[in-house]
């Protein structure tokens, strides 16, 4: 009979845990999960079964049922680095499209997207392709994630007034 797969039912947030740990390297999308079978960078197979969909950040740890910890690392991803004059204005245009965006003091990072690249170039941005971990800002209503306009798992009514399109 095969051994039962070890499971993670809880998370320790970055700075709230210590000690040795294996690592699992996950993309931005893969760090948003509730239930999933994962394999650590060292080959340990484990199951994640969290009470709710959760946004894992680099430096968090999954606590396994046998007491071991699996640290979360952000995987390198194909990104566009956005620089240029009017960076605040460029950030507004990115946000207006509900696009995840990592904000640094002198640049913005978004996933590579030729449509957004064309739009940003047309607005005067300088673009460079980079490969780096992607850790965008959390949405104001998405509790760590940009959730489109639903603002979370349950939609709500804004009333009759709606001052922007979803185009």
mmCIF file of C-alpha atoms in Angstrom, residues 10-21 58-63 68-72:
data_model
loop_
_atom_site.group_PDB
_atom_site.id
_atom_site.type_symbol
_atom_site.label_atom_id
_atom_site.label_comp_id
_atom_site.label_asym_id
_atom_site.label_seq_id
_atom_site.Cartn_x
_atom_site.Cartn_y
_atom_site.Cartn_z
ATOM 1 C CA UNK A 10 -2.080 26.003 7.469
ATOM 2 C CA UNK A 11 0.184 28.886 6.484
ATOM 3 C CA UNK A 12 2.775 30.800 8.465
ATOM 4 C CA UNK A 13 3.232 34.278 7.015
ATOM 5 C CA UNK A 14 6.638 35.767 6.193
ATOM 6 C CA UNK A 15 8.353 36.879 9.382
ATOM 7 C CA UNK A 16 6.085 34.735 11.574
ATOM 8 C CA UNK A 17 8.050 31.491 11.330
ATOM 9 C CA UNK A 18 11.626 30.269 11.540
ATOM 10 C CA UNK A 19 13.653 27.108 11.299
ATOM 11 C CA UNK A 20 14.668 24.843 8.447
ATOM 12 C CA UNK A 21 12.389 24.439 5.476
ATOM 13 C CA UNK A 58 7.383 34.726 -1.155
ATOM 14 C CA UNK A 59 8.633 34.040 2.358
ATOM 15 C CA UNK A 60 5.404 32.469 3.613
ATOM 16 C CA UNK A 61 5.531 28.807 4.633
ATOM 17 C CA UNK A 62 3.106 25.929 4.354
ATOM 18 C CA UNK A 63 3.065 23.842 7.539
ATOM 19 C CA UNK A 68 7.933 20.212 8.314
ATOM 20 C CA UNK A 69 7.724 23.583 6.615
ATOM 21 C CA UNK A 70 7.736 24.353 2.912
ATOM 22 C CA UNK A 71 8.827 27.936 2.192
ATOM 23 C CA UNK A 72 7.217 29.756 -0.724
#
